[in-house]
Amino acid sequence: MMPHPPLRTLLLDFDGVVAHYSRAIRLRHLAEHAGCPATHVHDVLFVSGLETAYDGGELGTAEYLARLGTGLGRPVDEATWIDARVAACRPFAEVAETAHRLSARMQVAVLTNNGPLMAQAITRIVPGLSVPVFCSGQLGGRKPQREVYERALAALDAQARRTLFVDDLFVNVRGARAAGLWAETSRDPRGFRRVLSRHGLA
């Protein structure tokens, strides 16, 4: 790896990096709320493209929840959505603690492919992680689109060449590198430790 200038910002994906996410648990939680099969929830959220549209900023929260409720045959409010998301996530305690520790000496933030409601869920999933959270839906796109990284960096007043981005999906890592960031893949605490060590942040 070529040397880089001192890093000033650490940008983290959430699902798969800071916390383990189980889509199956989330679907089951919403299915119990609506009284329908989890497969139907999957179709309404994912097969229809509803979730992707919300993640990409094409829909506001109110319209997204209204469409979700119509599809499921029972209204879904913000609290119900957040409860399902919280139930589906298990934080990687070591990663969260390390991110919190690093935030005392550098900028640390989360960049996740999710709609704005996810920011509220994150405060419950990892209550001790007091860092800025950027949801792609608020940035008008989705990783790996270059402008998503650029808009997050602009909001942080951060330089790409002094930012390390960590994601569990290589396609998003590749997108970050194309935007000029240092970027690595991590899927568990051990992988996260290796990434930090490679970049002098251990």
Coordinates of N, CA, C and O in Angstrom, one line a residue, residues 15 21 24 26 55 64 84 112 144 149 162 175:
D15 N -24.5 -1.2 8.4 CA -24.8 -2.7 8.3 C -23.6 -3.4 7.8 O -23.1 -3.2 6.7
Y21 N -26.5 -7.2 10.5 CA -27.9 -6.9 10.1 C -28.5 -8.2 9.6 O -28.0 -8.8 8.7
A24 N -33.8 -11.1 7.5 CA -34.9 -12.1 7.8 C -35.6 -11.7 9.1 O -36.8 -11.8 9.2
R26 N -35.8 -8.7 10.4 CA -36.6 -7.5 10.1 C -37.9 -7.8 9.4 O -39.0 -7.3 9.7
D55 N -34.1 4.6 -0.1 CA -32.6 4.7 0.1 C -32.0 5.7 -0.8 O -31.0 6.3 -0.4
Y64 N -43.0 6.9 1.7 CA -42.5 5.6 1.9 C -43.3 4.7 2.8 O -43.7 3.6 2.5
A84 N -38.6 -2.6 14.1 CA -38.2 -3.8 13.3 C -36.7 -3.7 12.9 O -36.0 -4.7 12.9
T112 N -24.4 5.3 5.4 CA -25.2 4.1 5.2 C -26.2 4.2 4.0 O -26.8 5.3 3.9
P144 N -22.7 2.8 -4.7 CA -21.4 3.4 -4.9 C -21.3 4.7 -5.7 O -20.3 5.0 -6.3
Y149 N -20.5 10.0 -1.8 CA -19.3 10.2 -1.0 C -18.9 11.7 -0.9 O -18.6 12.2 0.2
R162 N -7.6 12.4 2.8 CA -7.4 12.2 4.2 C -8.5 11.5 4.9 O -8.7 11.6 6.2
G175 N -16.3 2.3 -5.2 CA -16.8 3.6 -5.5 C -16.2 4.7 -4.7 O -15.9 5.8 -5.2

